[in-house]
Amino acid sequence: RRGHGARHGPGRCRCCGEEAAERGAAWGLYLRIDRQRLQCLNERREGSGATVFRPWEERGDRSQFVESDDDEELLFNIPFTGSVKLKGVIVMGEDDGTHPAEMRLFRNIPHMSFDDTAKEPEQTFSLSRDPLGELEYPTKIARFSNVYHLSMHFPKNFGAETTKIFYIGLKGEWTEAHRHEVTICNYEASANPADHKLEQITPQTHFIS
Protein backbone atom coordinates (compact mmCIF):
# COMPACT_ATOMS: atom_id res chain seq x y z
CA ARG A 1 0.00 0.00 0.00
CA ARG A 2 1.37 3.38 -0.90
CA GLY A 3 2.95 5.22 1.99
CA HIS A 4 2.53 2.25 4.31
CA GLY A 5 6.24 1.82 4.93
CA ALA A 6 6.75 5.48 5.74
CA ARG A 7 4.23 5.23 8.54
CA HIS A 8 6.27 2.59 10.28
CA GLY A 9 9.47 4.65 10.46
CA PRO A 10 11.30 5.22 13.76
CA GLY A 11 9.00 6.59 16.42
CA ARG A 12 5.99 6.60 14.06
CA CYS A 13 4.77 3.07 14.46
CA ARG A 14 1.03 2.75 14.80
CA CYS A 15 -0.77 -0.42 15.71
CA CYS A 16 -2.89 -1.92 12.95
CA GLY A 17 -6.01 -1.77 15.12
CA GLU A 18 -5.77 2.00 15.29
CA GLU A 19 -5.29 2.17 11.53
CA ALA A 20 -8.34 -0.04 10.96
CA ALA A 21 -10.45 2.10 13.29
CA GLU A 22 -9.33 5.19 11.42
CA ARG A 23 -10.25 3.61 8.09
CA GLY A 24 -13.60 2.47 9.45
CA ALA A 25 -14.40 6.02 10.60
CA ALA A 26 -13.65 7.33 7.10
CA TRP A 27 -16.43 5.08 5.74
CA GLY A 28 -19.01 6.38 8.21
CA LEU A 29 -21.47 8.03 5.81
CA TYR A 30 -23.86 5.10 6.27
CA LEU A 31 -24.73 6.79 9.60
CA ARG A 32 -25.97 9.84 7.67
CA ILE A 33 -28.48 7.96 5.48
CA ASP A 34 -32.17 8.67 6.10
CA ARG A 35 -33.07 4.99 6.35
CA GLN A 36 -36.82 5.62 6.56
CA ARG A 37 -36.73 6.94 2.99
CA LEU A 38 -33.99 4.71 1.54
CA GLN A 39 -35.19 2.77 -1.52
CA CYS A 40 -33.78 -0.15 -3.46
CA LEU A 41 -35.63 -0.92 -6.69
CA ASN A 42 -35.77 -4.51 -8.02
CA GLU A 43 -34.60 -6.04 -4.73
CA ARG A 44 -35.74 -9.65 -4.36
CA ARG A 45 -36.32 -9.41 -0.60
CA GLU A 46 -37.97 -6.24 0.65
CA GLY A 47 -35.71 -4.15 2.87
CA SER A 48 -32.56 -6.11 1.95
CA GLY A 49 -31.07 -3.17 0.03
CA ALA A 50 -30.73 -1.17 3.24
CA THR A 51 -28.60 -3.88 4.90
CA VAL A 52 -25.61 -3.33 2.59
CA PHE A 53 -25.01 0.10 4.16
CA ARG A 54 -23.32 -0.83 7.42
CA PRO A 55 -20.02 -0.34 9.30
CA TRP A 56 -16.85 -0.96 7.29
CA GLU A 57 -15.72 -3.50 9.91
CA GLU A 58 -18.89 -5.56 9.26
CA ARG A 59 -18.53 -5.69 5.48
CA GLY A 60 -17.52 -9.37 5.66
CA ASP A 61 -20.89 -10.45 7.07
CA ARG A 62 -22.09 -12.66 4.18
CA SER A 63 -25.54 -13.16 5.75
CA GLN A 64 -26.52 -9.60 4.79
CA PHE A 65 -26.84 -8.86 1.08
CA VAL A 66 -29.22 -7.64 -1.59
CA GLU A 67 -30.04 -9.66 -4.70
CA SER A 68 -31.85 -8.36 -7.76
CA ASP A 69 -35.19 -9.88 -8.71
CA ASP A 70 -36.42 -9.71 -12.32
CA ASP A 71 -33.08 -9.09 -14.04
CA GLU A 72 -29.57 -7.97 -13.15
CA GLU A 73 -30.38 -4.28 -12.52
CA LEU A 74 -30.42 -2.60 -9.11
CA LEU A 75 -31.17 1.04 -8.31
CA PHE A 76 -30.62 2.63 -4.91
CA ASN A 77 -32.18 5.96 -3.90
CA ILE A 78 -30.21 7.21 -0.89
CA PRO A 79 -31.39 10.35 0.91
CA PHE A 80 -29.00 11.85 3.45
CA THR A 81 -29.84 13.69 6.67
CA GLY A 82 -27.72 16.65 5.57
CA SER A 83 -25.34 17.72 2.83
CA VAL A 84 -22.61 15.27 1.83
CA LYS A 85 -19.31 15.67 0.01
CA LEU A 86 -18.87 12.19 -1.49
CA LYS A 87 -15.22 11.18 -1.95
CA GLY A 88 -15.22 7.44 -2.57
CA VAL A 89 -17.29 4.27 -2.97
CA ILE A 90 -16.64 0.57 -2.25
CA VAL A 91 -18.83 -2.12 -3.86
CA MET A 92 -18.39 -5.66 -2.59
CA GLY A 93 -19.96 -8.75 -4.14
CA GLU A 94 -19.26 -12.41 -4.90
CA ASP A 95 -16.21 -13.47 -6.90
CA ASP A 96 -18.47 -14.68 -9.71
CA GLY A 97 -20.93 -13.51 -12.38
CA THR A 98 -23.36 -11.96 -9.88
CA HIS A 99 -20.90 -9.15 -9.02
CA PRO A 100 -21.99 -5.81 -10.53
CA ALA A 101 -19.83 -4.78 -13.50
CA GLU A 102 -20.85 -1.13 -13.78
CA MET A 103 -21.96 1.63 -11.40
CA ARG A 104 -23.59 4.91 -12.40
CA LEU A 105 -23.98 7.73 -9.87
CA PHE A 106 -26.63 10.45 -9.96
CA ARG A 107 -26.95 13.31 -7.51
CA ASN A 108 -29.98 15.14 -6.12
CA ILE A 109 -32.69 13.39 -8.16
CA PRO A 110 -35.04 12.03 -5.46
CA HIS A 111 -37.28 9.02 -6.22
CA MET A 112 -35.42 7.98 -9.36
CA SER A 113 -37.01 5.16 -11.35
CA PHE A 114 -35.42 2.85 -13.92
CA ASP A 115 -36.88 5.12 -16.61
CA ASP A 116 -34.89 8.03 -15.16
CA THR A 117 -31.61 6.12 -15.57
CA ALA A 118 -31.65 7.07 -19.26
CA LYS A 119 -30.32 10.43 -18.06
CA GLU A 120 -26.61 11.20 -18.15
CA PRO A 121 -25.05 10.22 -14.80
CA GLU A 122 -22.61 12.44 -12.92
CA GLN A 123 -20.04 9.63 -13.08
CA THR A 124 -19.81 6.05 -14.38
CA PHE A 125 -17.43 3.37 -13.09
CA SER A 126 -16.39 0.05 -14.57
CA LEU A 127 -16.21 -2.27 -11.57
CA SER A 128 -13.85 -5.13 -10.83
CA ARG A 129 -14.89 -8.15 -8.82
CA ASP A 130 -14.20 -7.27 -5.18
CA PRO A 131 -15.18 -10.10 -2.81
CA LEU A 132 -13.24 -8.59 0.13
CA GLY A 133 -14.36 -4.97 -0.11
CA GLU A 134 -10.88 -3.57 -0.76
CA LEU A 135 -11.26 -1.52 -3.95
CA GLU A 136 -12.07 2.15 -3.56
CA TYR A 137 -13.54 4.11 -6.48
CA PRO A 138 -12.76 7.82 -6.07
CA THR A 139 -15.45 10.25 -7.19
CA LYS A 140 -15.01 13.55 -9.00
CA ILE A 141 -15.41 15.52 -5.78
CA ALA A 142 -16.37 18.77 -7.54
CA ARG A 143 -19.49 17.01 -8.87
CA PHE A 144 -20.37 15.47 -5.51
CA SER A 145 -19.66 18.33 -3.11
CA ASN A 146 -23.26 19.16 -2.19
CA VAL A 147 -25.23 15.91 -2.27
CA TYR A 148 -28.42 15.53 -0.27
CA HIS A 149 -29.65 12.57 -2.35
CA LEU A 150 -27.52 9.95 -4.11
CA SER A 151 -28.80 7.44 -6.66
CA MET A 152 -26.66 4.39 -7.52
CA HIS A 153 -27.58 2.43 -10.62
CA PHE A 154 -26.03 -0.99 -11.29
CA PRO A 155 -27.12 -1.79 -14.87
CA LYS A 156 -25.21 -5.02 -15.43
CA ASN A 157 -23.05 -7.72 -13.86
CA PHE A 158 -20.47 -10.24 -15.05
CA GLY A 159 -22.95 -12.53 -16.80
CA ALA A 160 -25.28 -13.97 -14.16
CA GLU A 161 -29.08 -13.67 -14.23
CA THR A 162 -29.17 -11.71 -11.00
CA THR A 163 -26.84 -9.27 -9.23
CA LYS A 164 -25.70 -9.66 -5.62
CA ILE A 165 -24.16 -6.93 -3.44
CA PHE A 166 -22.94 -7.57 0.11
CA TYR A 167 -21.63 -4.17 1.08
CA ILE A 168 -21.54 -0.61 -0.23
CA GLY A 169 -19.19 1.81 1.49
CA LEU A 170 -19.55 5.57 1.16
CA LYS A 171 -16.67 7.84 2.15
CA GLY A 172 -16.88 11.59 2.56
CA GLU A 173 -17.88 14.53 4.71
CA TRP A 174 -21.28 15.37 6.14
CA THR A 175 -22.68 18.79 7.02
CA GLU A 176 -25.87 19.32 8.97
CA ALA A 177 -28.80 20.61 6.94
CA HIS A 178 -29.56 24.26 7.59
CA ARG A 179 -33.20 24.62 8.53
CA HIS A 180 -34.65 27.95 7.49
CA GLU A 181 -36.60 28.90 10.59
CA VAL A 182 -38.93 31.87 10.55
CA THR A 183 -37.62 34.64 12.76
CA ILE A 184 -40.30 36.69 14.45
CA CYS A 185 -39.23 40.28 15.13
CA ASN A 186 -40.94 42.25 17.87
CA TYR A 187 -41.16 45.93 17.07
CA GLU A 188 -41.98 48.45 19.76
CA ALA A 189 -45.34 50.09 19.20
CA SER A 190 -44.14 53.40 20.58
CA ALA A 191 -40.69 54.78 21.14
CA ASN A 192 -39.39 54.54 24.65
CA PRO A 193 -38.42 58.04 25.84
CA ALA A 194 -35.55 56.51 27.85
CA ASP A 195 -33.90 55.51 24.54
CA HIS A 196 -33.86 59.12 23.38
CA LYS A 197 -32.22 61.12 26.16
CA LEU A 198 -31.36 64.65 25.18
CA GLU A 199 -27.73 65.42 25.39
CA GLN A 200 -27.06 67.93 28.10
CA ILE A 201 -25.59 71.09 26.66
CA THR A 202 -22.79 72.16 28.89
CA PRO A 203 -22.15 75.91 28.75
CA GLN A 204 -18.51 76.74 28.26
CA THR A 205 -16.98 79.66 30.08
CA HIS A 206 -14.29 81.55 28.20
CA PHE A 207 -11.67 83.27 30.27
CA ILE A 208 -9.85 86.19 28.74
CA SER A 209 -6.31 86.10 29.93
PDB file of C-alpha atoms in Angstrom:
ATOM      1  CA  ARG A   1       0.000   0.000   0.000  1.00  0.00           C
ATOM      2  CA  ARG A   2       1.373   3.382  -0.900  1.00  0.00           C
ATOM      3  CA  GLY A   3       2.952   5.225   1.990  1.00  0.00           C
ATOM      4  CA  HIS A   4       2.528   2.252   4.306  1.00  0.00           C
ATOM      5  CA  GLY A   5       6.244   1.824   4.928  1.00  0.00           C
ATOM      6  CA  ALA A   6       6.746   5.475   5.740  1.00  0.00           C
ATOM      7  CA  ARG A   7       4.230   5.232   8.540  1.00  0.00           C
ATOM      8  CA  HIS A   8       6.273   2.591  10.277  1.00  0.00           C
ATOM      9  CA  GLY A   9       9.474   4.646  10.460  1.00  0.00           C
ATOM     10  CA  PRO A  10      11.297   5.219  13.756  1.00  0.00           C
ATOM     11  CA  GLY A  11       8.999   6.586  16.419  1.00  0.00           C
ATOM     12  CA  ARG A  12       5.994   6.600  14.059  1.00  0.00           C
ATOM     13  CA  CYS A  13       4.767   3.066  14.461  1.00  0.00           C
ATOM     14  CA  ARG A  14       1.031   2.753  14.800  1.00  0.00           C
ATOM     15  CA  CYS A  15      -0.772  -0.416  15.707  1.00  0.00           C
ATOM     16  CA  CYS A  16      -2.890  -1.916  12.954  1.00  0.00           C
ATOM     17  CA  GLY A  17      -6.014  -1.771  15.119  1.00  0.00           C
ATOM     18  CA  GLU A  18      -5.768   2.003  15.288  1.00  0.00           C
ATOM     19  CA  GLU A  19      -5.290   2.171  11.530  1.00  0.00           C
ATOM     20  CA  ALA A  20      -8.338  -0.039  10.962  1.00  0.00           C
ATOM     21  CA  ALA A  21     -10.450   2.102  13.289  1.00  0.00           C
ATOM     22  CA  GLU A  22      -9.331   5.186  11.421  1.00  0.00           C
ATOM     23  CA  ARG A  23     -10.248   3.612   8.092  1.00  0.00           C
ATOM     24  CA  GLY A  24     -13.597   2.473   9.449  1.00  0.00           C
ATOM     25  CA  ALA A  25     -14.404   6.017  10.598  1.00  0.00           C
ATOM     26  CA  ALA A  26     -13.655   7.331   7.102  1.00  0.00           C
ATOM     27  CA  TRP A  27     -16.425   5.082   5.745  1.00  0.00           C
ATOM     28  CA  GLY A  28     -19.009   6.376   8.207  1.00  0.00           C
ATOM     29  CA  LEU A  29     -21.470   8.034   5.811  1.00  0.00           C
ATOM     30  CA  TYR A  30     -23.864   5.102   6.268  1.00  0.00           C
ATOM     31  CA  LEU A  31     -24.731   6.789   9.597  1.00  0.00           C
ATOM     32  CA  ARG A  32     -25.966   9.841   7.669  1.00  0.00           C
ATOM     33  CA  ILE A  33     -28.481   7.959   5.483  1.00  0.00           C
ATOM     34  CA  ASP A  34     -32.167   8.674   6.103  1.00  0.00           C
ATOM     35  CA  ARG A  35     -33.068   4.986   6.347  1.00  0.00           C
ATOM     36  CA  GLN A  36     -36.815   5.623   6.560  1.00  0.00           C
ATOM     37  CA  ARG A  37     -36.730   6.943   2.995  1.00  0.00           C
ATOM     38  CA  LEU A  38     -33.987   4.711   1.538  1.00  0.00           C
ATOM     39  CA  GLN A  39     -35.194   2.772  -1.525  1.00  0.00           C
ATOM     40  CA  CYS A  40     -33.778  -0.150  -3.463  1.00  0.00           C
ATOM     41  CA  LEU A  41     -35.632  -0.920  -6.686  1.00  0.00           C
ATOM     42  CA  ASN A  42     -35.766  -4.505  -8.021  1.00  0.00           C
ATOM     43  CA  GLU A  43     -34.605  -6.038  -4.727  1.00  0.00           C
ATOM     44  CA  ARG A  44     -35.743  -9.655  -4.365  1.00  0.00           C
ATOM     45  CA  ARG A  45     -36.325  -9.409  -0.604  1.00  0.00           C
ATOM     46  CA  GLU A  46     -37.974  -6.240   0.646  1.00  0.00           C
ATOM     47  CA  GLY A  47     -35.708  -4.155   2.868  1.00  0.00           C
ATOM     48  CA  SER A  48     -32.560  -6.112   1.953  1.00  0.00           C
ATOM     49  CA  GLY A  49     -31.068  -3.167   0.031  1.00  0.00           C
ATOM     50  CA  ALA A  50     -30.730  -1.168   3.243  1.00  0.00           C
ATOM     51  CA  THR A  51     -28.602  -3.882   4.898  1.00  0.00           C
ATOM     52  CA  VAL A  52     -25.608  -3.331   2.586  1.00  0.00           C
ATOM     53  CA  PHE A  53     -25.009   0.103   4.160  1.00  0.00           C
ATOM     54  CA  ARG A  54     -23.316  -0.830   7.421  1.00  0.00           C
ATOM     55  CA  PRO A  55     -20.022  -0.341   9.305  1.00  0.00           C
ATOM     56  CA  TRP A  56     -16.854  -0.960   7.288  1.00  0.00           C
ATOM     57  CA  GLU A  57     -15.720  -3.495   9.913  1.00  0.00           C
ATOM     58  CA  GLU A  58     -18.888  -5.561   9.260  1.00  0.00           C
ATOM     59  CA  ARG A  59     -18.533  -5.695   5.475  1.00  0.00           C
ATOM     60  CA  GLY A  60     -17.520  -9.372   5.663  1.00  0.00           C
ATOM     61  CA  ASP A  61     -20.891 -10.452   7.074  1.00  0.00           C
ATOM     62  CA  ARG A  62     -22.090 -12.655   4.180  1.00  0.00           C
ATOM     63  CA  SER A  63     -25.539 -13.158   5.747  1.00  0.00           C
ATOM     64  CA  GLN A  64     -26.524  -9.604   4.791  1.00  0.00           C
ATOM     65  CA  PHE A  65     -26.844  -8.864   1.084  1.00  0.00           C
ATOM     66  CA  VAL A  66     -29.217  -7.635  -1.590  1.00  0.00           C
ATOM     67  CA  GLU A  67     -30.040  -9.661  -4.699  1.00  0.00           C
ATOM     68  CA  SER A  68     -31.854  -8.355  -7.758  1.00  0.00           C
ATOM     69  CA  ASP A  69     -35.185  -9.877  -8.711  1.00  0.00           C
ATOM     70  CA  ASP A  70     -36.423  -9.710 -12.323  1.00  0.00           C
ATOM     71  CA  ASP A  71     -33.085  -9.089 -14.041  1.00  0.00           C
ATOM     72  CA  GLU A  72     -29.566  -7.967 -13.155  1.00  0.00           C
ATOM     73  CA  GLU A  73     -30.379  -4.279 -12.525  1.00  0.00           C
ATOM     74  CA  LEU A  74     -30.419  -2.604  -9.114  1.00  0.00           C
ATOM     75  CA  LEU A  75     -31.173   1.035  -8.306  1.00  0.00           C
ATOM     76  CA  PHE A  76     -30.616   2.632  -4.905  1.00  0.00           C
ATOM     77  CA  ASN A  77     -32.181   5.961  -3.903  1.00  0.00           C
ATOM     78  CA  ILE A  78     -30.209   7.206  -0.892  1.00  0.00           C
ATOM     79  CA  PRO A  79     -31.394  10.353   0.906  1.00  0.00           C
ATOM     80  CA  PHE A  80     -28.998  11.849   3.447  1.00  0.00           C
ATOM     81  CA  THR A  81     -29.844  13.692   6.667  1.00  0.00           C
ATOM     82  CA  GLY A  82     -27.720  16.651   5.567  1.00  0.00           C
ATOM     83  CA  SER A  83     -25.337  17.725   2.826  1.00  0.00           C
ATOM     84  CA  VAL A  84     -22.605  15.272   1.829  1.00  0.00           C
ATOM     85  CA  LYS A  85     -19.308  15.668   0.010  1.00  0.00           C
ATOM     86  CA  LEU A  86     -18.865  12.193  -1.490  1.00  0.00           C
ATOM     87  CA  LYS A  87     -15.220  11.179  -1.953  1.00  0.00           C
ATOM     88  CA  GLY A  88     -15.218   7.439  -2.572  1.00  0.00           C
ATOM     89  CA  VAL A  89     -17.286   4.268  -2.967  1.00  0.00           C
ATOM     90  CA  ILE A  90     -16.637   0.567  -2.253  1.00  0.00           C
ATOM     91  CA  VAL A  91     -18.834  -2.121  -3.860  1.00  0.00           C
ATOM     92  CA  MET A  92     -18.391  -5.663  -2.589  1.00  0.00           C
ATOM     93  CA  GLY A  93     -19.961  -8.755  -4.141  1.00  0.00           C
ATOM     94  CA  GLU A  94     -19.256 -12.412  -4.903  1.00  0.00           C
ATOM     95  CA  ASP A  95     -16.206 -13.469  -6.901  1.00  0.00           C
ATOM     96  CA  ASP A  96     -18.473 -14.681  -9.713  1.00  0.00           C
ATOM     97  CA  GLY A  97     -20.928 -13.509 -12.379  1.00  0.00           C
ATOM     98  CA  THR A  98     -23.357 -11.958  -9.879  1.00  0.00           C
ATOM     99  CA  HIS A  99     -20.895  -9.155  -9.022  1.00  0.00           C
ATOM    100  CA  PRO A 100     -21.991  -5.811 -10.531  1.00  0.00           C
ATOM    101  CA  ALA A 101     -19.827  -4.777 -13.496  1.00  0.00           C
ATOM    102  CA  GLU A 102     -20.852  -1.126 -13.775  1.00  0.00           C
ATOM    103  CA  MET A 103     -21.955   1.632 -11.400  1.00  0.00           C
ATOM    104  CA  ARG A 104     -23.595   4.908 -12.399  1.00  0.00           C
ATOM    105  CA  LEU A 105     -23.975   7.725  -9.870  1.00  0.00           C
ATOM    106  CA  PHE A 106     -26.632  10.454  -9.964  1.00  0.00           C
ATOM    107  CA  ARG A 107     -26.945  13.312  -7.506  1.00  0.00           C
ATOM    108  CA  ASN A 108     -29.979  15.143  -6.120  1.00  0.00           C
ATOM    109  CA  ILE A 109     -32.692  13.387  -8.163  1.00  0.00           C
ATOM    110  CA  PRO A 110     -35.040  12.034  -5.460  1.00  0.00           C
ATOM    111  CA  HIS A 111     -37.277   9.020  -6.217  1.00  0.00           C
ATOM    112  CA  MET A 112     -35.421   7.978  -9.359  1.00  0.00           C
ATOM    113  CA  SER A 113     -37.011   5.164 -11.347  1.00  0.00           C
ATOM    114  CA  PHE A 114     -35.424   2.853 -13.924  1.00  0.00           C
ATOM    115  CA  ASP A 115     -36.883   5.122 -16.614  1.00  0.00           C
ATOM    116  CA  ASP A 116     -34.893   8.030 -15.157  1.00  0.00           C
ATOM    117  CA  THR A 117     -31.608   6.123 -15.568  1.00  0.00           C
ATOM    118  CA  ALA A 118     -31.650   7.067 -19.256  1.00  0.00           C
ATOM    119  CA  LYS A 119     -30.317  10.434 -18.058  1.00  0.00           C
ATOM    120  CA  GLU A 120     -26.615  11.200 -18.152  1.00  0.00           C
ATOM    121  CA  PRO A 121     -25.046  10.224 -14.803  1.00  0.00           C
ATOM    122  CA  GLU A 122     -22.608  12.437 -12.922  1.00  0.00           C
ATOM    123  CA  GLN A 123     -20.038   9.630 -13.079  1.00  0.00           C
ATOM    124  CA  THR A 124     -19.811   6.052 -14.377  1.00  0.00           C
ATOM    125  CA  PHE A 125     -17.431   3.370 -13.093  1.00  0.00           C
ATOM    126  CA  SER A 126     -16.386   0.047 -14.572  1.00  0.00           C
ATOM    127  CA  LEU A 127     -16.208  -2.265 -11.566  1.00  0.00           C
ATOM    128  CA  SER A 128     -13.851  -5.127 -10.827  1.00  0.00           C
ATOM    129  CA  ARG A 129     -14.887  -8.153  -8.816  1.00  0.00           C
ATOM    130  CA  ASP A 130     -14.195  -7.268  -5.181  1.00  0.00           C
ATOM    131  CA  PRO A 131     -15.180 -10.103  -2.807  1.00  0.00           C
ATOM    132  CA  LEU A 132     -13.244  -8.590   0.130  1.00  0.00           C
ATOM    133  CA  GLY A 133     -14.361  -4.971  -0.109  1.00  0.00           C
ATOM    134  CA  GLU A 134     -10.880  -3.571  -0.756  1.00  0.00           C
ATOM    135  CA  LEU A 135     -11.263  -1.522  -3.946  1.00  0.00           C
ATOM    136  CA  GLU A 136     -12.065   2.154  -3.564  1.00  0.00           C
ATOM    137  CA  TYR A 137     -13.545   4.107  -6.477  1.00  0.00           C
ATOM    138  CA  PRO A 138     -12.763   7.819  -6.072  1.00  0.00           C
ATOM    139  CA  THR A 139     -15.445  10.251  -7.190  1.00  0.00           C
ATOM    140  CA  LYS A 140     -15.010  13.547  -8.995  1.00  0.00           C
ATOM    141  CA  ILE A 141     -15.411  15.520  -5.784  1.00  0.00           C
ATOM    142  CA  ALA A 142     -16.375  18.775  -7.540  1.00  0.00           C
ATOM    143  CA  ARG A 143     -19.488  17.005  -8.874  1.00  0.00           C
ATOM    144  CA  PHE A 144     -20.370  15.470  -5.512  1.00  0.00           C
ATOM    145  CA  SER A 145     -19.662  18.326  -3.110  1.00  0.00           C
ATOM    146  CA  ASN A 146     -23.260  19.158  -2.190  1.00  0.00           C
ATOM    147  CA  VAL A 147     -25.227  15.914  -2.272  1.00  0.00           C
ATOM    148  CA  TYR A 148     -28.419  15.530  -0.269  1.00  0.00           C
ATOM    149  CA  HIS A 149     -29.649  12.569  -2.353  1.00  0.00           C
ATOM    150  CA  LEU A 150     -27.516   9.948  -4.113  1.00  0.00           C
ATOM    151  CA  SER A 151     -28.798   7.435  -6.656  1.00  0.00           C
ATOM    152  CA  MET A 152     -26.660   4.389  -7.516  1.00  0.00           C
ATOM    153  CA  HIS A 153     -27.576   2.427 -10.618  1.00  0.00           C
ATOM    154  CA  PHE A 154     -26.028  -0.992 -11.290  1.00  0.00           C
ATOM    155  CA  PRO A 155     -27.120  -1.786 -14.874  1.00  0.00           C
ATOM    156  CA  LYS A 156     -25.208  -5.023 -15.432  1.00  0.00           C
ATOM    157  CA  ASN A 157     -23.047  -7.720 -13.861  1.00  0.00           C
ATOM    158  CA  PHE A 158     -20.468 -10.245 -15.046  1.00  0.00           C
ATOM    159  CA  GLY A 159     -22.951 -12.527 -16.804  1.00  0.00           C
ATOM    160  CA  ALA A 160     -25.282 -13.970 -14.162  1.00  0.00           C
ATOM    161  CA  GLU A 161     -29.076 -13.670 -14.235  1.00  0.00           C
ATOM    162  CA  THR A 162     -29.173 -11.706 -11.002  1.00  0.00           C
ATOM    163  CA  THR A 163     -26.845  -9.272  -9.229  1.00  0.00           C
ATOM    164  CA  LYS A 164     -25.704  -9.659  -5.619  1.00  0.00           C
ATOM    165  CA  ILE A 165     -24.159  -6.934  -3.444  1.00  0.00           C
ATOM    166  CA  PHE A 166     -22.939  -7.573   0.108  1.00  0.00           C
ATOM    167  CA  TYR A 167     -21.633  -4.173   1.077  1.00  0.00           C
ATOM    168  CA  ILE A 168     -21.542  -0.607  -0.230  1.00  0.00           C
ATOM    169  CA  GLY A 169     -19.186   1.811   1.485  1.00  0.00           C
ATOM    170  CA  LEU A 170     -19.549   5.572   1.161  1.00  0.00           C
ATOM    171  CA  LYS A 171     -16.674   7.840   2.153  1.00  0.00           C
ATOM    172  CA  GLY A 172     -16.878  11.589   2.557  1.00  0.00           C
ATOM    173  CA  GLU A 173     -17.878  14.534   4.708  1.00  0.00           C
ATOM    174  CA  TRP A 174     -21.282  15.373   6.140  1.00  0.00           C
ATOM    175  CA  THR A 175     -22.684  18.788   7.015  1.00  0.00           C
ATOM    176  CA  GLU A 176     -25.867  19.323   8.967  1.00  0.00           C
ATOM    177  CA  ALA A 177     -28.801  20.607   6.938  1.00  0.00           C
ATOM    178  CA  HIS A 178     -29.563  24.260   7.592  1.00  0.00           C
ATOM    179  CA  ARG A 179     -33.199  24.618   8.533  1.00  0.00           C
ATOM    180  CA  HIS A 180     -34.649  27.951   7.488  1.00  0.00           C
ATOM    181  CA  GLU A 181     -36.603  28.898  10.588  1.00  0.00           C
ATOM    182  CA  VAL A 182     -38.933  31.869  10.553  1.00  0.00           C
ATOM    183  CA  THR A 183     -37.616  34.644  12.758  1.00  0.00           C
ATOM    184  CA  ILE A 184     -40.302  36.693  14.448  1.00  0.00           C
ATOM    185  CA  CYS A 185     -39.233  40.277  15.131  1.00  0.00           C
ATOM    186  CA  ASN A 186     -40.940  42.253  17.872  1.00  0.00           C
ATOM    187  CA  TYR A 187     -41.163  45.926  17.068  1.00  0.00           C
ATOM    188  CA  GLU A 188     -41.980  48.447  19.765  1.00  0.00           C
ATOM    189  CA  ALA A 189     -45.336  50.093  19.196  1.00  0.00           C
ATOM    190  CA  SER A 190     -44.140  53.400  20.581  1.00  0.00           C
ATOM    191  CA  ALA A 191     -40.695  54.783  21.144  1.00  0.00           C
ATOM    192  CA  ASN A 192     -39.390  54.540  24.651  1.00  0.00           C
ATOM    193  CA  PRO A 193     -38.417  58.037  25.835  1.00  0.00           C
ATOM    194  CA  ALA A 194     -35.555  56.506  27.848  1.00  0.00           C
ATOM    195  CA  ASP A 195     -33.901  55.514  24.541  1.00  0.00           C
ATOM    196  CA  HIS A 196     -33.859  59.121  23.382  1.00  0.00           C
ATOM    197  CA  LYS A 197     -32.218  61.123  26.158  1.00  0.00           C
ATOM    198  CA  LEU A 198     -31.365  64.645  25.180  1.00  0.00           C
ATOM    199  CA  GLU A 199     -27.725  65.416  25.388  1.00  0.00           C
ATOM    200  CA  GLN A 200     -27.060  67.934  28.101  1.00  0.00           C
ATOM    201  CA  ILE A 201     -25.590  71.093  26.660  1.00  0.00           C
ATOM    202  CA  THR A 202     -22.793  72.164  28.894  1.00  0.00           C
ATOM    203  CA  PRO A 203     -22.154  75.910  28.746  1.00  0.00           C
ATOM    204  CA  GLN A 204     -18.511  76.740  28.261  1.00  0.00           C
ATOM    205  CA  THR A 205     -16.984  79.659  30.077  1.00  0.00           C
ATOM    206  CA  HIS A 206     -14.288  81.548  28.203  1.00  0.00           C
ATOM    207  CA  PHE A 207     -11.668  83.274  30.272  1.00  0.00           C
ATOM    208  CA  ILE A 208      -9.848  86.191  28.739  1.00  0.00           C
ATOM    209  CA  SER A 209      -6.311  86.100  29.933  1.00  0.00           C
TER     210      SER A 209
END
